[in-house]
């Protein structure tokens, strides 16, 4: 609408200057500038979409890389033992021992793979990797239970892999406690501790790691905007582009819109992998999750754009982003270990990373179903980071053009 009015006002005023009051065209001139600015930004957006579509590497980086990297990292950083392999020596052969064995193996997470008669066979099973643990049920096990006496079993665990051994011990202990509780014999245990875990009932490490890993994998599509500028610098097309009437903020905003939109698509694909492949529960609202994801990506993209203003090569951009965002997020953001609050410096470094705030958001929305009421501090922190980074990028880029 305003475009048609502007097209009418300008020629009429040029032909007959006295036709309109002096301030009339001045009123419409900002609209003309806005229209031209939007046209130039739209031209940049179309150009970027075409370049990415014709470049399979950038297309993979912006859309598919989050889902692929999430799959790899989720398996690498999975600390769950999906199935414990158990060898058995039942020396009691009583109904109680058979019930106990059934209680251990009923859900399939503990699998009975072999029987043995002596400890030499246990050593052989461990050396061959066929069993993670060996269970010995001594004679009199059923008699002790029937007499309301304390019964014992002997569990031998392969400790060559400490992580697996810890998981197997916990698994056997939990099932043993559940079996004793089902007996209803208060004399067997001095007291009963009933534990309930919310949001992750089985304490699956993947349920915690996968939403947190989203913060790392989304760095790749955000980094692509800086790689795109560095690629244009290497090919010499960037210098040609800045000589056009396109202003600095229009150029950067056009690139930002393109890579942000493709990053959102990549987020949806990665989220689908998390929910449908790794079976991570998603209890929150998808719209809120995507909105806060865009908030996070703007913060990371702003930082990457600022780097691209001063770095001439794609290799250097990649190195800087990996050293300043990707690697620190593994150790400082609370992804694997809790945030170190023992010193002000370590805490400040942790909260200066956008990933620290997004991990809280991702886990909170996915696992707990929290809303913006609980997440506004993290959302506000990311918005502030995005504003500062984008403002610094635009100002530094415009200054270089001048």
Coordinates of C-alpha atoms in Angstrom, one line a residue:
X1 CA 0.0 0.0 0.0
X2 CA 2.6 2.5 1.0
X3 CA 4.7 1.5 -2.0
X4 CA 2.0 2.7 -4.3
X5 CA 1.5 5.9 -2.4
X6 CA 5.3 6.6 -2.5
X7 CA 5.4 5.9 -6.2
X8 CA 2.6 8.5 -6.7
X9 CA 4.0 11.2 -4.3
X10 CA 7.5 11.3 -5.6
X11 CA 6.8 11.9 -9.4
X12 CA 4.0 14.4 -8.7
X13 CA 6.2 16.4 -6.3
X14 CA 9.1 16.4 -8.8
X15 CA 6.8 17.6 -11.6
X16 CA 4.9 20.1 -9.6
X17 CA 6.8 21.1 -6.4
X18 CA 4.0 23.2 -5.1
X19 CA 1.3 20.6 -5.4
X20 CA 1.9 19.2 -1.9
X21 CA 3.0 20.9 1.3
X22 CA 6.7 21.0 1.9
X23 CA 6.6 18.3 4.6
X24 CA 4.5 15.8 2.8
X25 CA 7.3 14.1 0.9
X26 CA 9.5 14.3 4.0
X27 CA 6.8 12.2 5.8
X28 CA 6.9 9.5 3.1
X29 CA 10.7 9.5 2.6
X30 CA 11.4 7.2 5.6
X31 CA 8.9 4.7 4.2
X32 CA 10.8 4.9 0.9
X33 CA 14.0 4.2 2.6
X34 CA 12.5 1.3 4.5
X35 CA 11.0 -0.2 1.3
X36 CA 14.4 0.0 -0.4
X37 CA 16.2 -1.5 2.6
X38 CA 13.7 -4.4 2.7
X39 CA 14.2 -4.9 -1.0
X40 CA 18.0 -5.1 -0.6
X41 CA 17.7 -7.4 2.4
X42 CA 15.3 -9.7 0.5
X43 CA 17.8 -9.8 -2.4
X44 CA 20.5 -10.9 0.0
X45 CA 18.2 -13.6 1.5
X46 CA 17.4 -15.0 -2.0
X47 CA 21.1 -15.0 -2.9
X48 CA 22.0 -16.9 0.3
X49 CA 19.3 -19.5 -0.2
X50 CA 20.5 -20.1 -3.8
X51 CA 24.1 -20.4 -2.7
X52 CA 23.3 -22.8 0.1
X53 CA 21.1 -24.9 -2.1
X54 CA 23.9 -25.3 -4.7
X55 CA 26.5 -26.2 -2.0
X56 CA 25.8 -29.7 -0.5
X57 CA 28.4 -29.1 2.2
X58 CA 26.6 -26.0 3.6
X59 CA 23.3 -27.6 3.1
X60 CA 24.4 -30.5 5.3
X61 CA 26.0 -28.2 7.8
X62 CA 22.9 -26.1 8.3
X63 CA 20.1 -28.7 8.2
X64 CA 21.4 -32.3 8.7
X65 CA 24.5 -31.9 10.8
X66 CA 22.6 -31.3 14.1
X67 CA 20.8 -34.6 13.8
X68 CA 23.9 -36.6 12.7
X69 CA 26.1 -35.1 15.4
X70 CA 23.5 -35.6 18.1
X71 CA 23.2 -39.3 17.2
X72 CA 27.0 -39.8 17.3
X73 CA 27.5 -37.8 20.6
X74 CA 24.5 -39.5 22.3
X75 CA 26.0 -42.9 21.7
X76 CA 29.5 -41.7 22.7
X77 CA 28.3 -40.1 26.0
X78 CA 25.8 -42.8 26.9
X79 CA 26.6 -44.2 30.3
X80 CA 23.7 -46.6 30.4
X81 CA 24.1 -50.4 30.3
X82 CA 21.2 -51.5 28.2
X83 CA 21.5 -55.1 29.1
X84 CA 23.7 -56.7 31.8
X85 CA 25.0 -60.2 31.0
X86 CA 24.8 -62.5 34.0
X87 CA 26.3 -65.9 34.7
X88 CA 24.7 -68.1 37.4
X89 CA 25.6 -70.8 39.8
X90 CA 22.4 -71.8 41.7
X91 CA 23.6 -74.2 44.5
X92 CA 20.3 -74.0 46.3
X93 CA 17.8 -75.0 43.5
X94 CA 14.9 -74.0 45.8
X95 CA 11.6 -72.3 44.8
X96 CA 12.9 -69.2 46.4
X97 CA 16.1 -69.1 44.4
X98 CA 14.1 -69.6 41.2
X99 CA 11.8 -66.8 42.1
X100 CA 14.8 -64.6 42.9
X101 CA 16.4 -65.4 39.5
X102 CA 13.1 -64.6 37.8
X103 CA 12.9 -61.3 39.6
X104 CA 16.4 -60.4 38.4
X105 CA 15.8 -61.2 34.7
X106 CA 12.0 -60.6 34.3
X107 CA 12.3 -57.2 32.5
X108 CA 15.1 -58.3 30.2
X109 CA 17.6 -55.7 31.3
X110 CA 19.5 -58.4 33.1
X111 CA 20.1 -61.4 30.8
X112 CA 21.1 -64.9 32.0
X113 CA 23.8 -65.9 29.5
X114 CA 25.6 -68.9 31.1
X115 CA 25.9 -71.2 34.1
X116 CA 29.1 -72.2 35.8
X117 CA 30.4 -74.6 38.4
X118 CA 33.7 -73.1 39.5
X119 CA 35.5 -69.8 39.6
X120 CA 37.8 -70.8 36.7
X121 CA 34.8 -70.8 34.4
X122 CA 33.9 -67.3 35.7
X123 CA 37.4 -66.0 34.8
X124 CA 37.0 -67.5 31.3
X125 CA 33.6 -65.9 30.8
X126 CA 35.0 -62.5 31.9
X127 CA 38.0 -62.8 29.6
X128 CA 35.8 -63.7 26.6
X129 CA 33.5 -60.8 27.4
X130 CA 30.5 -63.1 27.6
X131 CA 29.4 -62.0 31.1
X132 CA 29.5 -58.8 33.0
X133 CA 28.8 -60.4 36.4
X134 CA 28.5 -63.9 38.0
X135 CA 25.9 -64.7 40.7
X136 CA 26.4 -67.5 43.3
X137 CA 23.3 -68.5 45.3
X138 CA 24.6 -70.7 48.1
X139 CA 22.9 -73.7 49.6
X140 CA 20.3 -72.8 52.2
X141 CA 19.2 -69.6 50.5
X142 CA 15.5 -70.7 50.4
X143 CA 15.6 -72.2 53.9
X144 CA 16.9 -68.9 55.4
X145 CA 14.2 -66.9 53.7
X146 CA 11.5 -69.3 54.9
X147 CA 12.8 -69.0 58.4
X148 CA 12.8 -65.2 58.2
X149 CA 16.5 -65.1 58.5
X150 CA 19.1 -63.0 56.7
X151 CA 20.0 -64.7 53.4
X152 CA 23.0 -63.8 51.3
X153 CA 24.2 -64.2 47.7
X154 CA 27.7 -63.7 46.2
X155 CA 28.0 -61.3 43.2
X156 CA 31.2 -61.3 41.2
X157 CA 31.6 -58.3 38.8
X158 CA 34.0 -57.7 36.0
X159 CA 35.7 -54.5 37.1
X160 CA 37.8 -53.9 34.0
X161 CA 35.2 -51.4 32.9
X162 CA 34.4 -49.4 36.0
X163 CA 31.4 -47.6 34.5
X164 CA 29.7 -50.9 33.4
X165 CA 30.5 -52.5 36.7
X166 CA 28.9 -49.7 38.6
X167 CA 25.8 -49.9 36.5
X168 CA 25.6 -53.7 36.9
X169 CA 25.9 -53.5 40.7
X170 CA 23.2 -50.9 40.9
X171 CA 20.9 -52.9 38.7
X172 CA 21.3 -56.1 40.7
X173 CA 20.9 -54.3 44.0
X174 CA 17.8 -52.5 42.9
X175 CA 16.2 -55.8 41.7
X176 CA 17.2 -57.5 44.9
X177 CA 15.7 -54.8 47.1
X178 CA 12.5 -55.0 45.0
X179 CA 12.4 -58.8 45.4
X180 CA 12.9 -58.6 49.2
X181 CA 10.2 -55.9 49.5
X182 CA 7.8 -58.2 47.6
X183 CA 8.3 -61.0 50.1
X184 CA 6.7 -58.8 52.7
X185 CA 9.0 -60.1 55.4
X186 CA 10.0 -57.2 57.7
X187 CA 12.5 -59.4 59.5
X188 CA 14.7 -59.7 56.5
X189 CA 15.6 -56.0 56.2
X190 CA 15.8 -53.7 59.3
X191 CA 14.0 -50.9 57.4
X192 CA 12.7 -50.1 53.9
X193 CA 13.8 -47.1 52.0
X194 CA 11.4 -46.2 49.3
X195 CA 13.0 -44.1 46.6
X196 CA 11.1 -42.3 43.8
X197 CA 12.8 -40.5 41.0
X198 CA 10.9 -38.0 39.0
X199 CA 11.3 -36.9 35.3
X200 CA 13.8 -39.8 34.7
X201 CA 12.5 -42.8 36.6
X202 CA 15.2 -45.2 35.5
X203 CA 18.0 -42.7 35.7
X204 CA 18.8 -43.1 32.0
X205 CA 21.8 -41.0 31.2
X206 CA 20.7 -40.6 27.6
X207 CA 17.5 -38.9 28.8
X208 CA 19.7 -36.2 30.4
X209 CA 22.5 -36.1 27.9
X210 CA 20.5 -35.8 24.7
X211 CA 18.6 -32.6 25.5
X212 CA 21.9 -31.1 26.8
X213 CA 23.8 -32.1 23.7
X214 CA 21.3 -30.1 21.6
X215 CA 23.3 -27.0 22.8
X216 CA 26.4 -28.3 21.2
X217 CA 25.1 -29.6 17.9
X218 CA 23.2 -26.4 17.2
X219 CA 26.6 -24.5 17.2
X220 CA 27.3 -26.0 13.8
X221 CA 24.4 -24.3 11.9
X222 CA 25.2 -21.1 13.8
X223 CA 28.8 -21.4 12.8
X224 CA 27.8 -21.8 9.1
X225 CA 26.9 -18.0 8.9
X226 CA 30.5 -17.1 9.7
X227 CA 31.9 -19.8 7.4
X228 CA 29.7 -18.4 4.6
X229 CA 31.3 -14.9 5.0
X230 CA 34.8 -16.4 5.2
X231 CA 34.2 -18.4 2.1
X232 CA 33.1 -15.2 0.2
X233 CA 36.3 -13.5 1.4
X234 CA 38.4 -16.4 0.2
X235 CA 36.7 -16.4 -3.2
X236 CA 36.8 -12.6 -3.6
X237 CA 33.1 -12.2 -4.0
X238 CA 32.7 -10.5 -0.6
X239 CA 34.6 -7.4 -1.7
X240 CA 32.4 -7.1 -4.8
X241 CA 29.3 -7.5 -2.6
X242 CA 30.2 -4.6 -0.2
X243 CA 30.7 -2.2 -3.2
X244 CA 27.0 -2.6 -4.0
X245 CA 24.3 -0.2 -2.5
X246 CA 23.6 -2.9 0.2
X247 CA 24.3 -1.5 3.6
X248 CA 26.2 -3.4 6.2
X249 CA 23.3 -4.2 8.5
X250 CA 21.2 -5.3 5.5
X251 CA 23.9 -7.7 4.4
X252 CA 24.3 -9.2 7.9
X253 CA 20.6 -9.4 8.6
X254 CA 19.9 -11.1 5.3
X255 CA 22.4 -13.8 6.1
X256 CA 21.1 -14.1 9.6
X257 CA 17.6 -14.7 8.5
X258 CA 18.6 -17.5 6.1
X259 CA 20.9 -19.4 8.5
X260 CA 18.5 -19.0 11.4
X261 CA 15.6 -20.4 9.4
X262 CA 17.7 -23.3 8.2
X263 CA 18.9 -23.8 11.8
X264 CA 15.3 -24.1 12.9
X265 CA 14.7 -26.9 10.4
X266 CA 17.9 -28.6 11.6
X267 CA 16.6 -28.3 15.2
X268 CA 13.3 -30.0 14.3
X269 CA 15.2 -32.9 12.7
X270 CA 17.5 -33.3 15.7
X271 CA 14.6 -33.1 18.1
X272 CA 12.8 -35.8 16.0
X273 CA 15.9 -38.0 16.4
X274 CA 16.0 -37.4 20.2
X275 CA 12.3 -38.3 20.6
X276 CA 11.7 -41.1 18.1
X277 CA 15.1 -42.8 18.0
X278 CA 16.4 -42.3 21.6
X279 CA 13.0 -42.2 23.1
X280 CA 13.7 -39.1 25.1
X281 CA 10.4 -37.9 26.6
X282 CA 9.3 -34.4 25.5
X283 CA 6.8 -33.0 28.1
X284 CA 6.9 -29.3 27.2
X285 CA 5.5 -27.1 24.5
X286 CA 7.2 -27.4 21.1
X287 CA 6.5 -23.7 20.3
X288 CA 8.2 -22.5 23.5
X289 CA 11.2 -24.8 22.8
X290 CA 11.6 -23.5 19.3
X291 CA 11.3 -19.9 20.4
X292 CA 14.0 -20.3 23.0
X293 CA 16.1 -22.3 20.6
X294 CA 16.0 -19.3 18.2
X295 CA 17.0 -17.1 21.1
X296 CA 20.0 -19.3 21.7
X297 CA 20.9 -19.5 18.0
X298 CA 20.8 -15.7 17.7
X299 CA 23.3 -15.4 20.5
X300 CA 25.7 -17.9 19.0
X301 CA 25.2 -16.5 15.5
X302 CA 25.9 -13.0 16.7
X303 CA 29.2 -14.2 18.2
X304 CA 30.1 -16.0 15.0
X305 CA 29.3 -13.0 12.8
X306 CA 31.5 -10.9 15.0
X307 CA 34.4 -13.3 14.5
X308 CA 33.7 -13.4 10.7
X309 CA 34.3 -9.6 10.5
X310 CA 37.9 -10.0 11.5
X311 CA 38.8 -13.5 10.2
X312 CA 39.7 -14.1 6.6
X313 CA 39.5 -17.9 6.3
X314 CA 37.1 -20.7 7.0
X315 CA 39.7 -22.8 8.8
X316 CA 40.4 -20.0 11.3
X317 CA 36.7 -19.4 11.9
X318 CA 36.2 -23.1 12.7
X319 CA 39.2 -23.2 15.1
X320 CA 38.0 -20.1 17.0
X321 CA 34.4 -21.4 17.3
X322 CA 35.6 -24.8 18.5
X323 CA 38.0 -23.3 21.0
X324 CA 35.7 -20.7 22.4
X325 CA 32.2 -22.3 22.2
X326 CA 32.2 -26.0 21.4
X327 CA 34.9 -27.4 23.6
X328 CA 34.3 -25.2 26.7
X329 CA 30.6 -26.3 26.5
X330 CA 31.6 -29.9 27.2
X331 CA 33.3 -29.1 30.5
X332 CA 32.0 -25.8 31.9
X333 CA 28.3 -25.6 31.0
X334 CA 26.9 -28.3 33.2
X335 CA 26.5 -30.8 30.4
X336 CA 28.5 -33.7 32.0
X337 CA 29.5 -32.3 35.4
X338 CA 27.8 -29.7 37.6
X339 CA 28.9 -26.2 37.2
X340 CA 31.9 -25.4 39.4
X341 CA 30.9 -22.7 41.8
X342 CA 33.9 -23.0 44.0
X343 CA 35.5 -19.8 42.5
X344 CA 34.1 -16.7 40.9
X345 CA 36.2 -17.1 37.8
X346 CA 35.0 -20.6 36.9
X347 CA 31.3 -19.6 37.6
X348 CA 31.7 -16.5 35.5
X349 CA 33.2 -18.5 32.6
X350 CA 30.4 -21.0 32.8
X351 CA 27.6 -18.4 32.7
X352 CA 29.3 -16.4 29.9
X353 CA 28.6 -19.4 27.6
X354 CA 25.3 -19.4 25.8
X355 CA 25.2 -23.2 26.0
X356 CA 25.0 -23.0 29.8
X357 CA 21.7 -21.3 29.7
X358 CA 20.3 -23.3 26.8
X359 CA 21.1 -26.7 28.5
X360 CA 18.9 -25.6 31.4
X361 CA 16.2 -24.6 28.9
X362 CA 16.4 -27.8 26.8
X363 CA 16.3 -30.2 29.8
X364 CA 13.7 -28.2 31.5
X365 CA 11.2 -28.0 28.6
X366 CA 11.9 -31.6 27.4
X367 CA 12.0 -33.5 30.7
X368 CA 10.1 -31.3 33.1
X369 CA 7.6 -29.5 30.9
X370 CA 8.5 -26.1 32.4
X371 CA 7.3 -22.9 30.9
X372 CA 8.7 -19.4 30.4
X373 CA 7.7 -18.5 33.9
X374 CA 10.5 -20.7 35.2
X375 CA 12.9 -20.1 32.3
X376 CA 12.8 -16.4 32.0
X377 CA 16.2 -15.8 33.6
X378 CA 17.9 -18.1 31.0
X379 CA 15.8 -16.6 28.1
X380 CA 16.7 -13.1 29.2
X381 CA 20.4 -13.9 29.5
X382 CA 20.4 -15.4 25.9
X383 CA 18.5 -12.4 24.6
X384 CA 21.0 -10.0 26.2
X385 CA 23.9 -12.0 24.7
X386 CA 22.2 -12.0 21.3
X387 CA 21.6 -8.2 21.4
X388 CA 25.2 -7.4 22.4
X389 CA 26.8 -9.8 19.9
X390 CA 24.6 -8.7 17.0
X391 CA 25.0 -5.0 17.8
X392 CA 28.8 -5.5 18.0
X393 CA 28.8 -7.4 14.7
X394 CA 26.8 -4.8 12.8
X395 CA 28.8 -1.8 14.2
X396 CA 32.1 -3.4 13.5
X397 CA 31.1 -4.4 10.0
X398 CA 29.8 -1.0 9.2
X399 CA 32.9 0.6 10.5
X400 CA 35.1 -1.6 8.3
X401 CA 33.0 -0.6 5.3
X402 CA 33.6 3.0 6.0

